[in-house]
Amino acid sequence: MAGRVVLITGAAQGLGLATARLAAACGASGVCLVDRDGDKGAAAAAELSESCECLFVRCDVKSPAEISAAVEAADARFGRIDALVNAAGDTRRAEIDETTAALWDELHAVNLRAPFLFTQAVARIMRRQGRGGAIVNVASVQANGGLTSCMAYAASKGGLLTLTRNNAAALGRDGIRVNALNMGWCSTANEHALQLSLGQGEDWLKQADRASTLGRICRPEDVASAILFLLSGAHTTGSVLELHPEHIPGMLGAGIGKAK
């Protein structure tokens, strides 16, 4: 990442912030943090400013106008954007009979339309620079079908995988690589709050780790490492990197997903 500028959405906390920290540690010259949480975003920017030039832009990614303004602010500050990470996501749950049109639209606005709009705007800058670039979309194993309680979320992530492949084909001749990370269960502050709201005990993480093939589910730092691998020069585009040690596709057995 030496000398490169990266824009990260959903960067005020969780895996977005972990990615920003690792990008700075790997030599990024500039990091643009995009998030709707002004307080956490400002705190994250203050922390990262000790390692590299950092800009925080408050942005509701459901708003096309705010997305355009965020990319313009990054371009004005750094004069370039070399990498984009679409990490912002809405994970709200609802069964099919509980899913309203409004919830469906909001989930797709955050999880699918926003990555498209950020990619569209950033790709124009990358083309102008003529140096190529790298884009990583954070998807989910639920894109393969998912929990019934995550129908709208799963559909939006399935669309994100298709968007990734289509954009990879469209931008490849410009030297812009577009890949996705198909991640699974990750221990974050938001996930902890969700598990408690679903009636799980404080020890849910210990149980999840015990059931995982590799002995623990993902942490934000694991996700950040995979994202940086895809950003750093891996000669691939339109690829989906699987990152869900709690679930091995096609396998049935002990642990999470055990057939009943």
PDB file of C-alpha atoms in Angstrom:
ATOM      1  CA  MET A   1       0.000   0.000   0.000  1.00  0.00           C
ATOM      2  CA  ALA A   2       3.051   2.264   0.013  1.00  0.00           C
ATOM      3  CA  GLY A   3       2.189   5.696  -1.324  1.00  0.00           C
ATOM      4  CA  ARG A   4      -1.412   4.791  -2.166  1.00  0.00           C
ATOM      5  CA  VAL A   5      -4.659   6.501  -1.152  1.00  0.00           C
ATOM      6  CA  VAL A   6      -7.583   4.340  -0.096  1.00  0.00           C
ATOM      7  CA  LEU A   7     -11.222   5.276   0.508  1.00  0.00           C
ATOM      8  CA  ILE A   8     -13.097   3.006   2.928  1.00  0.00           C
ATOM      9  CA  THR A   9     -16.816   3.110   3.655  1.00  0.00           C
ATOM     10  CA  GLY A  10     -18.194   2.070   7.014  1.00  0.00           C
ATOM     11  CA  ALA A  11     -14.780   2.975   8.372  1.00  0.00           C
ATOM     12  CA  ALA A  12     -15.588   4.382  11.807  1.00  0.00           C
ATOM     13  CA  GLN A  13     -15.723   0.998  13.513  1.00  0.00           C
ATOM     14  CA  GLY A  14     -15.547  -2.764  13.089  1.00  0.00           C
ATOM     15  CA  LEU A  15     -13.964  -4.268  10.014  1.00  0.00           C
ATOM     16  CA  GLY A  16     -13.868  -0.923   8.161  1.00  0.00           C
ATOM     17  CA  LEU A  17     -11.744   0.651  10.879  1.00  0.00           C
ATOM     18  CA  ALA A  18      -9.564  -2.451  11.143  1.00  0.00           C
ATOM     19  CA  THR A  19      -8.941  -2.189   7.393  1.00  0.00           C
ATOM     20  CA  ALA A  20      -8.044   1.494   7.679  1.00  0.00           C
ATOM     21  CA  ARG A  21      -5.588   0.750  10.476  1.00  0.00           C
ATOM     22  CA  LEU A  22      -3.904  -2.007   8.510  1.00  0.00           C
ATOM     23  CA  ALA A  23      -3.733   0.103   5.346  1.00  0.00           C
ATOM     24  CA  ALA A  24      -1.972   2.844   7.312  1.00  0.00           C
ATOM     25  CA  ALA A  25       0.378   0.311   8.890  1.00  0.00           C
ATOM     26  CA  CYS A  26       1.190  -1.039   5.411  1.00  0.00           C
ATOM     27  CA  GLY A  27       2.318   2.362   4.178  1.00  0.00           C
ATOM     28  CA  ALA A  28      -0.761   4.023   2.701  1.00  0.00           C
ATOM     29  CA  SER A  29      -0.046   7.725   2.221  1.00  0.00           C
ATOM     30  CA  GLY A  30      -3.685   8.672   2.630  1.00  0.00           C
ATOM     31  CA  VAL A  31      -6.850   7.137   4.046  1.00  0.00           C
ATOM     32  CA  CYS A  32     -10.345   8.553   3.598  1.00  0.00           C
ATOM     33  CA  LEU A  33     -12.789   7.279   6.215  1.00  0.00           C
ATOM     34  CA  VAL A  34     -16.436   7.439   5.169  1.00  0.00           C
ATOM     35  CA  ASP A  35     -19.115   6.788   7.771  1.00  0.00           C
ATOM     36  CA  ARG A  36     -22.383   8.228   9.069  1.00  0.00           C
ATOM     37  CA  ASP A  37     -21.195   8.243  12.705  1.00  0.00           C
ATOM     38  CA  GLY A  38     -19.557  11.616  13.153  1.00  0.00           C
ATOM     39  CA  ASP A  39     -18.174  11.070  16.653  1.00  0.00           C
ATOM     40  CA  LYS A  40     -16.605   7.676  15.961  1.00  0.00           C
ATOM     41  CA  GLY A  41     -15.387   8.839  12.567  1.00  0.00           C
ATOM     42  CA  ALA A  42     -13.645  11.882  14.006  1.00  0.00           C
ATOM     43  CA  ALA A  43     -12.020   9.752  16.706  1.00  0.00           C
ATOM     44  CA  ALA A  44     -10.817   7.210  14.139  1.00  0.00           C
ATOM     45  CA  ALA A  45      -9.388   9.966  11.935  1.00  0.00           C
ATOM     46  CA  ALA A  46      -7.527  11.480  14.891  1.00  0.00           C
ATOM     47  CA  GLU A  47      -6.009   8.086  15.673  1.00  0.00           C
ATOM     48  CA  LEU A  48      -4.940   7.346  12.106  1.00  0.00           C
ATOM     49  CA  SER A  49      -3.571  10.844  11.526  1.00  0.00           C
ATOM     50  CA  GLU A  50      -0.596   9.798  13.636  1.00  0.00           C
ATOM     51  CA  SER A  51       0.313   7.230  10.950  1.00  0.00           C
ATOM     52  CA  CYS A  52      -0.698   8.856   7.664  1.00  0.00           C
ATOM     53  CA  GLU A  53      -2.700  11.671   6.168  1.00  0.00           C
ATOM     54  CA  CYS A  54      -6.310  10.983   7.048  1.00  0.00           C
ATOM     55  CA  LEU A  55      -9.653  12.515   6.121  1.00  0.00           C
ATOM     56  CA  PHE A  56     -13.019  11.711   7.665  1.00  0.00           C
ATOM     57  CA  VAL A  57     -16.156  12.430   5.660  1.00  0.00           C
ATOM     58  CA  ARG A  58     -19.520  12.055   7.314  1.00  0.00           C
ATOM     59  CA  CYS A  59     -21.813  10.363   4.820  1.00  0.00           C
ATOM     60  CA  ASP A  60     -25.100   8.506   4.800  1.00  0.00           C
ATOM     61  CA  VAL A  61     -24.479   5.989   2.022  1.00  0.00           C
ATOM     62  CA  LYS A  62     -28.216   5.788   1.344  1.00  0.00           C
ATOM     63  CA  SER A  63     -27.878   9.260  -0.198  1.00  0.00           C
ATOM     64  CA  PRO A  64     -26.470   9.462  -3.748  1.00  0.00           C
ATOM     65  CA  ALA A  65     -25.730  13.157  -3.223  1.00  0.00           C
ATOM     66  CA  GLU A  66     -23.707  12.476  -0.076  1.00  0.00           C
ATOM     67  CA  ILE A  67     -21.803   9.700  -1.834  1.00  0.00           C
ATOM     68  CA  SER A  68     -20.821  12.086  -4.627  1.00  0.00           C
ATOM     69  CA  ALA A  69     -19.774  14.692  -2.081  1.00  0.00           C
ATOM     70  CA  ALA A  70     -17.646  12.172  -0.158  1.00  0.00           C
ATOM     71  CA  VAL A  71     -15.717  11.092  -3.253  1.00  0.00           C
ATOM     72  CA  GLU A  72     -15.250  14.702  -4.330  1.00  0.00           C
ATOM     73  CA  ALA A  73     -13.912  15.576  -0.865  1.00  0.00           C
ATOM     74  CA  ALA A  74     -11.379  12.740  -1.020  1.00  0.00           C
ATOM     75  CA  ASP A  75     -10.281  13.751  -4.501  1.00  0.00           C
ATOM     76  CA  ALA A  76      -9.903  17.387  -3.431  1.00  0.00           C
ATOM     77  CA  ARG A  77      -7.847  16.437  -0.370  1.00  0.00           C
ATOM     78  CA  PHE A  78      -5.528  13.839  -1.869  1.00  0.00           C
ATOM     79  CA  GLY A  79      -5.694  14.492  -5.605  1.00  0.00           C
ATOM     80  CA  ARG A  80      -5.973  10.766  -6.244  1.00  0.00           C
ATOM     81  CA  ILE A  81      -7.741   7.597  -5.129  1.00  0.00           C
ATOM     82  CA  ASP A  82      -5.954   4.295  -5.719  1.00  0.00           C
ATOM     83  CA  ALA A  83      -8.172   1.886  -3.821  1.00  0.00           C
ATOM     84  CA  LEU A  84     -11.779   1.597  -2.677  1.00  0.00           C
ATOM     85  CA  VAL A  85     -13.240  -0.679  -0.009  1.00  0.00           C
ATOM     86  CA  ASN A  86     -17.021  -0.916   0.118  1.00  0.00           C
ATOM     87  CA  ALA A  87     -17.412  -2.121   3.704  1.00  0.00           C
ATOM     88  CA  ALA A  88     -20.518  -0.237   4.871  1.00  0.00           C
ATOM     89  CA  GLY A  89     -23.448  -2.581   5.407  1.00  0.00           C
ATOM     90  CA  ASP A  90     -26.933  -2.875   6.853  1.00  0.00           C
ATOM     91  CA  THR A  91     -27.543  -6.279   8.458  1.00  0.00           C
ATOM     92  CA  ARG A  92     -31.067  -5.861   9.797  1.00  0.00           C
ATOM     93  CA  ARG A  93     -33.104  -9.052   9.843  1.00  0.00           C
ATOM     94  CA  ALA A  94     -36.696  -9.931   8.998  1.00  0.00           C
ATOM     95  CA  GLU A  95     -38.507 -13.045   7.858  1.00  0.00           C
ATOM     96  CA  ILE A  96     -40.326 -12.965   4.531  1.00  0.00           C
ATOM     97  CA  ASP A  97     -43.680 -11.979   6.060  1.00  0.00           C
ATOM     98  CA  GLU A  98     -42.045  -9.239   8.125  1.00  0.00           C
ATOM     99  CA  THR A  99     -39.991  -7.665   5.349  1.00  0.00           C
ATOM    100  CA  THR A 100     -41.532  -4.376   4.291  1.00  0.00           C
ATOM    101  CA  ALA A 101     -40.893  -2.639   0.992  1.00  0.00           C
ATOM    102  CA  ALA A 102     -39.165   0.141   2.926  1.00  0.00           C
ATOM    103  CA  LEU A 103     -36.781  -2.268   4.675  1.00  0.00           C
ATOM    104  CA  TRP A 104     -36.025  -4.026   1.388  1.00  0.00           C
ATOM    105  CA  ASP A 105     -35.224  -0.696  -0.292  1.00  0.00           C
ATOM    106  CA  GLU A 106     -33.028   0.524   2.575  1.00  0.00           C
ATOM    107  CA  LEU A 107     -30.994  -2.687   2.716  1.00  0.00           C
ATOM    108  CA  HIS A 108     -30.432  -2.623  -1.027  1.00  0.00           C
ATOM    109  CA  ALA A 109     -29.581   1.090  -0.952  1.00  0.00           C
ATOM    110  CA  VAL A 110     -26.788   0.479   1.565  1.00  0.00           C
ATOM    111  CA  ASN A 111     -25.563  -2.966   0.508  1.00  0.00           C
ATOM    112  CA  LEU A 112     -25.885  -2.770  -3.269  1.00  0.00           C
ATOM    113  CA  ARG A 113     -26.621   0.698  -4.641  1.00  0.00           C
ATOM    114  CA  ALA A 114     -23.979   2.440  -2.522  1.00  0.00           C
ATOM    115  CA  PRO A 115     -21.128   0.156  -3.678  1.00  0.00           C
ATOM    116  CA  PHE A 116     -22.238   0.763  -7.278  1.00  0.00           C
ATOM    117  CA  LEU A 117     -22.266   4.549  -6.840  1.00  0.00           C
ATOM    118  CA  PHE A 118     -18.919   4.623  -5.032  1.00  0.00           C
ATOM    119  CA  THR A 119     -17.392   2.372  -7.705  1.00  0.00           C
ATOM    120  CA  GLN A 120     -18.787   4.535 -10.490  1.00  0.00           C
ATOM    121  CA  ALA A 121     -17.431   7.746  -8.972  1.00  0.00           C
ATOM    122  CA  VAL A 122     -14.047   6.362  -7.914  1.00  0.00           C
ATOM    123  CA  ALA A 123     -13.501   4.549 -11.237  1.00  0.00           C
ATOM    124  CA  ARG A 124     -13.771   7.896 -13.035  1.00  0.00           C
ATOM    125  CA  ILE A 125     -10.943   9.234 -10.891  1.00  0.00           C
ATOM    126  CA  MET A 126      -8.870   6.098 -11.427  1.00  0.00           C
ATOM    127  CA  ARG A 127      -9.334   6.396 -15.188  1.00  0.00           C
ATOM    128  CA  ARG A 128      -8.262  10.039 -15.046  1.00  0.00           C
ATOM    129  CA  GLN A 129      -5.110   9.043 -13.185  1.00  0.00           C
ATOM    130  CA  GLY A 130      -4.269   6.320 -15.683  1.00  0.00           C
ATOM    131  CA  ARG A 131      -2.616   4.112 -13.058  1.00  0.00           C
ATOM    132  CA  GLY A 132      -5.349   1.540 -12.568  1.00  0.00           C
ATOM    133  CA  GLY A 133      -6.630   0.738  -9.110  1.00  0.00           C
ATOM    134  CA  ALA A 134      -8.253  -1.851  -6.885  1.00  0.00           C
ATOM    135  CA  ILE A 135     -11.759  -2.168  -5.492  1.00  0.00           C
ATOM    136  CA  VAL A 136     -12.960  -4.650  -2.881  1.00  0.00           C
ATOM    137  CA  ASN A 137     -16.620  -5.234  -2.100  1.00  0.00           C
ATOM    138  CA  VAL A 138     -17.393  -6.804   1.267  1.00  0.00           C
ATOM    139  CA  ALA A 139     -20.078  -9.401   0.620  1.00  0.00           C
ATOM    140  CA  SER A 140     -21.348 -12.261   2.754  1.00  0.00           C
ATOM    141  CA  VAL A 141     -21.676 -16.025   2.675  1.00  0.00           C
ATOM    142  CA  GLN A 142     -25.389 -15.317   2.968  1.00  0.00           C
ATOM    143  CA  ALA A 143     -25.254 -14.278  -0.688  1.00  0.00           C
ATOM    144  CA  ASN A 144     -25.587 -18.011  -1.406  1.00  0.00           C
ATOM    145  CA  GLY A 145     -29.085 -18.097   0.124  1.00  0.00           C
ATOM    146  CA  GLY A 146     -28.616 -17.258   3.759  1.00  0.00           C
ATOM    147  CA  LEU A 147     -30.858 -17.459   6.779  1.00  0.00           C
ATOM    148  CA  THR A 148     -34.557 -17.016   6.146  1.00  0.00           C
ATOM    149  CA  SER A 149     -34.461 -14.167   8.664  1.00  0.00           C
ATOM    150  CA  CYS A 150     -31.940 -12.397   6.427  1.00  0.00           C
ATOM    151  CA  MET A 151     -33.790 -12.672   3.110  1.00  0.00           C
ATOM    152  CA  ALA A 152     -33.452  -9.040   1.986  1.00  0.00           C
ATOM    153  CA  TYR A 153     -29.867  -8.822   3.249  1.00  0.00           C
ATOM    154  CA  ALA A 154     -28.938 -12.063   1.468  1.00  0.00           C
ATOM    155  CA  ALA A 155     -30.529 -10.850  -1.772  1.00  0.00           C
ATOM    156  CA  SER A 156     -28.587  -7.584  -1.611  1.00  0.00           C
ATOM    157  CA  LYS A 157     -25.293  -9.415  -1.066  1.00  0.00           C
ATOM    158  CA  GLY A 158     -26.067 -11.811  -3.897  1.00  0.00           C
ATOM    159  CA  GLY A 159     -26.523  -8.775  -6.108  1.00  0.00           C
ATOM    160  CA  LEU A 160     -23.206  -7.411  -4.862  1.00  0.00           C
ATOM    161  CA  LEU A 161     -21.381 -10.496  -6.126  1.00  0.00           C
ATOM    162  CA  THR A 162     -22.943 -10.051  -9.561  1.00  0.00           C
ATOM    163  CA  LEU A 163     -22.041  -6.354  -9.486  1.00  0.00           C
ATOM    164  CA  THR A 164     -18.450  -7.288  -8.619  1.00  0.00           C
ATOM    165  CA  ARG A 165     -18.068  -9.578 -11.611  1.00  0.00           C
ATOM    166  CA  ASN A 166     -19.794  -7.195 -14.005  1.00  0.00           C
ATOM    167  CA  ASN A 167     -17.718  -4.202 -12.879  1.00  0.00           C
ATOM    168  CA  ALA A 168     -14.549  -6.293 -13.103  1.00  0.00           C
ATOM    169  CA  ALA A 169     -15.297  -6.975 -16.760  1.00  0.00           C
ATOM    170  CA  ALA A 170     -16.144  -3.336 -17.446  1.00  0.00           C
ATOM    171  CA  LEU A 171     -13.084  -1.848 -15.738  1.00  0.00           C
ATOM    172  CA  GLY A 172     -10.400  -4.435 -16.418  1.00  0.00           C
ATOM    173  CA  ARG A 173      -9.070  -2.707 -19.541  1.00  0.00           C
ATOM    174  CA  ASP A 174      -8.440   0.365 -17.391  1.00  0.00           C
ATOM    175  CA  GLY A 175      -6.280  -1.683 -15.045  1.00  0.00           C
ATOM    176  CA  ILE A 176      -8.906  -1.507 -12.302  1.00  0.00           C
ATOM    177  CA  ARG A 177      -9.337  -4.777 -10.424  1.00  0.00           C
ATOM    178  CA  VAL A 178     -12.688  -5.458  -8.721  1.00  0.00           C
ATOM    179  CA  ASN A 179     -12.961  -8.357  -6.286  1.00  0.00           C
ATOM    180  CA  ALA A 180     -15.222  -9.376  -3.433  1.00  0.00           C
ATOM    181  CA  LEU A 181     -14.806 -10.872  -0.008  1.00  0.00           C
ATOM    182  CA  ASN A 182     -17.461 -13.440   0.875  1.00  0.00           C
ATOM    183  CA  MET A 183     -17.182 -13.242   4.636  1.00  0.00           C
ATOM    184  CA  GLY A 184     -18.947 -15.153   7.344  1.00  0.00           C
ATOM    185  CA  TRP A 185     -19.508 -14.624  11.030  1.00  0.00           C
ATOM    186  CA  CYS A 186     -17.319 -11.877  12.480  1.00  0.00           C
ATOM    187  CA  SER A 187     -16.970 -10.770  16.074  1.00  0.00           C
ATOM    188  CA  THR A 188     -17.640  -7.025  16.221  1.00  0.00           C
ATOM    189  CA  ALA A 189     -19.327  -4.712  18.706  1.00  0.00           C
ATOM    190  CA  ASN A 190     -22.409  -4.603  16.497  1.00  0.00           C
ATOM    191  CA  GLU A 191     -22.492  -8.399  16.207  1.00  0.00           C
ATOM    192  CA  HIS A 192     -22.270  -8.706  19.995  1.00  0.00           C
ATOM    193  CA  ALA A 193     -25.234  -6.369  20.406  1.00  0.00           C
ATOM    194  CA  LEU A 194     -27.178  -8.318  17.768  1.00  0.00           C
ATOM    195  CA  GLN A 195     -26.532 -11.667  19.435  1.00  0.00           C
ATOM    196  CA  LEU A 196     -27.701 -10.323  22.787  1.00  0.00           C
ATOM    197  CA  SER A 197     -30.839  -8.913  21.177  1.00  0.00           C
ATOM    198  CA  LEU A 198     -31.539 -12.378  19.728  1.00  0.00           C
ATOM    199  CA  GLY A 199     -31.451 -13.871  23.222  1.00  0.00           C
ATOM    200  CA  GLN A 200     -27.943 -15.322  23.104  1.00  0.00           C
ATOM    201  CA  GLY A 201     -25.878 -15.271  26.270  1.00  0.00           C
ATOM    202  CA  GLU A 202     -22.723 -13.287  26.923  1.00  0.00           C
ATOM    203  CA  ASP A 203     -20.750 -16.418  26.037  1.00  0.00           C
ATOM    204  CA  TRP A 204     -22.100 -16.655  22.467  1.00  0.00           C
ATOM    205  CA  LEU A 205     -18.655 -15.923  21.032  1.00  0.00           C
ATOM    206  CA  LYS A 206     -16.997 -18.715  22.987  1.00  0.00           C
ATOM    207  CA  GLN A 207     -19.582 -21.161  21.662  1.00  0.00           C
ATOM    208  CA  ALA A 208     -19.246 -19.854  18.097  1.00  0.00           C
ATOM    209  CA  ASP A 209     -15.462 -20.152  18.253  1.00  0.00           C
ATOM    210  CA  ARG A 210     -15.677 -23.707  19.559  1.00  0.00           C
ATOM    211  CA  ALA A 211     -17.910 -24.741  16.633  1.00  0.00           C
ATOM    212  CA  SER A 212     -15.746 -23.118  13.950  1.00  0.00           C
ATOM    213  CA  THR A 213     -13.523 -25.303  11.767  1.00  0.00           C
ATOM    214  CA  LEU A 214     -10.423 -23.216  12.540  1.00  0.00           C
ATOM    215  CA  GLY A 215     -11.228 -22.842  16.228  1.00  0.00           C
ATOM    216  CA  ARG A 216     -12.615 -19.312  16.051  1.00  0.00           C
ATOM    217  CA  ILE A 217     -14.859 -17.210  13.870  1.00  0.00           C
ATOM    218  CA  CYS A 218     -13.448 -14.151  12.119  1.00  0.00           C
ATOM    219  CA  ARG A 219     -12.221 -11.033  13.862  1.00  0.00           C
ATOM    220  CA  PRO A 220     -12.067  -7.618  12.138  1.00  0.00           C
ATOM    221  CA  GLU A 221      -8.302  -8.005  11.739  1.00  0.00           C
ATOM    222  CA  ASP A 222      -8.808 -11.228   9.770  1.00  0.00           C
ATOM    223  CA  VAL A 223     -11.143  -9.436   7.390  1.00  0.00           C
ATOM    224  CA  ALA A 224      -8.719  -6.513   7.063  1.00  0.00           C
ATOM    225  CA  SER A 225      -5.861  -8.872   6.128  1.00  0.00           C
ATOM    226  CA  ALA A 226      -7.953 -10.470   3.387  1.00  0.00           C
ATOM    227  CA  ILE A 227      -9.018  -7.072   2.045  1.00  0.00           C
ATOM    228  CA  LEU A 228      -5.424  -5.824   1.974  1.00  0.00           C
ATOM    229  CA  PHE A 229      -4.382  -8.981   0.112  1.00  0.00           C
ATOM    230  CA  LEU A 230      -6.919  -8.173  -2.610  1.00  0.00           C
ATOM    231  CA  LEU A 231      -5.898  -4.508  -2.688  1.00  0.00           C
ATOM    232  CA  SER A 232      -2.160  -5.033  -2.638  1.00  0.00           C
ATOM    233  CA  GLY A 233      -1.607  -6.466  -6.087  1.00  0.00           C
ATOM    234  CA  ALA A 234      -3.144  -9.921  -6.306  1.00  0.00           C
ATOM    235  CA  HIS A 235      -3.374 -10.499 -10.069  1.00  0.00           C
ATOM    236  CA  THR A 236      -7.062 -11.366 -10.093  1.00  0.00           C
ATOM    237  CA  THR A 237     -10.316  -9.610 -10.862  1.00  0.00           C
ATOM    238  CA  GLY A 238     -13.940 -10.657 -10.642  1.00  0.00           C
ATOM    239  CA  SER A 239     -12.942 -13.121  -7.935  1.00  0.00           C
ATOM    240  CA  VAL A 240     -14.713 -13.926  -4.692  1.00  0.00           C
ATOM    241  CA  LEU A 241     -12.476 -14.786  -1.743  1.00  0.00           C
ATOM    242  CA  GLU A 242     -14.217 -17.031   0.782  1.00  0.00           C
ATOM    243  CA  LEU A 243     -13.636 -16.051   4.391  1.00  0.00           C
ATOM    244  CA  HIS A 244     -15.956 -18.016   6.627  1.00  0.00           C
ATOM    245  CA  PRO A 245     -14.126 -20.637   8.727  1.00  0.00           C
ATOM    246  CA  GLU A 246     -17.381 -21.560  10.475  1.00  0.00           C
ATOM    247  CA  HIS A 247     -18.812 -22.921   7.222  1.00  0.00           C
ATOM    248  CA  ILE A 248     -17.163 -25.120   4.592  1.00  0.00           C
ATOM    249  CA  PRO A 249     -19.289 -25.164   1.417  1.00  0.00           C
ATOM    250  CA  GLY A 250     -20.739 -28.580   0.681  1.00  0.00           C
ATOM    251  CA  MET A 251     -19.775 -30.110   4.024  1.00  0.00           C
ATOM    252  CA  LEU A 252     -22.242 -31.408   6.608  1.00  0.00           C
ATOM    253  CA  GLY A 253     -21.127 -32.398  10.049  1.00  0.00           C
ATOM    254  CA  ALA A 254     -20.520 -31.235  13.573  1.00  0.00           C
ATOM    255  CA  GLY A 255     -20.704 -27.578  14.479  1.00  0.00           C
ATOM    256  CA  ILE A 256     -22.481 -24.715  12.820  1.00  0.00           C
ATOM    257  CA  GLY A 257     -24.847 -25.776  10.069  1.00  0.00           C
ATOM    258  CA  LYS A 258     -25.102 -29.378  11.267  1.00  0.00           C
ATOM    259  CA  ALA A 259     -27.895 -31.240   9.508  1.00  0.00           C
ATOM    260  CA  LYS A 260     -30.813 -32.061  11.811  1.00  0.00           C
TER     261      LYS A 260
END
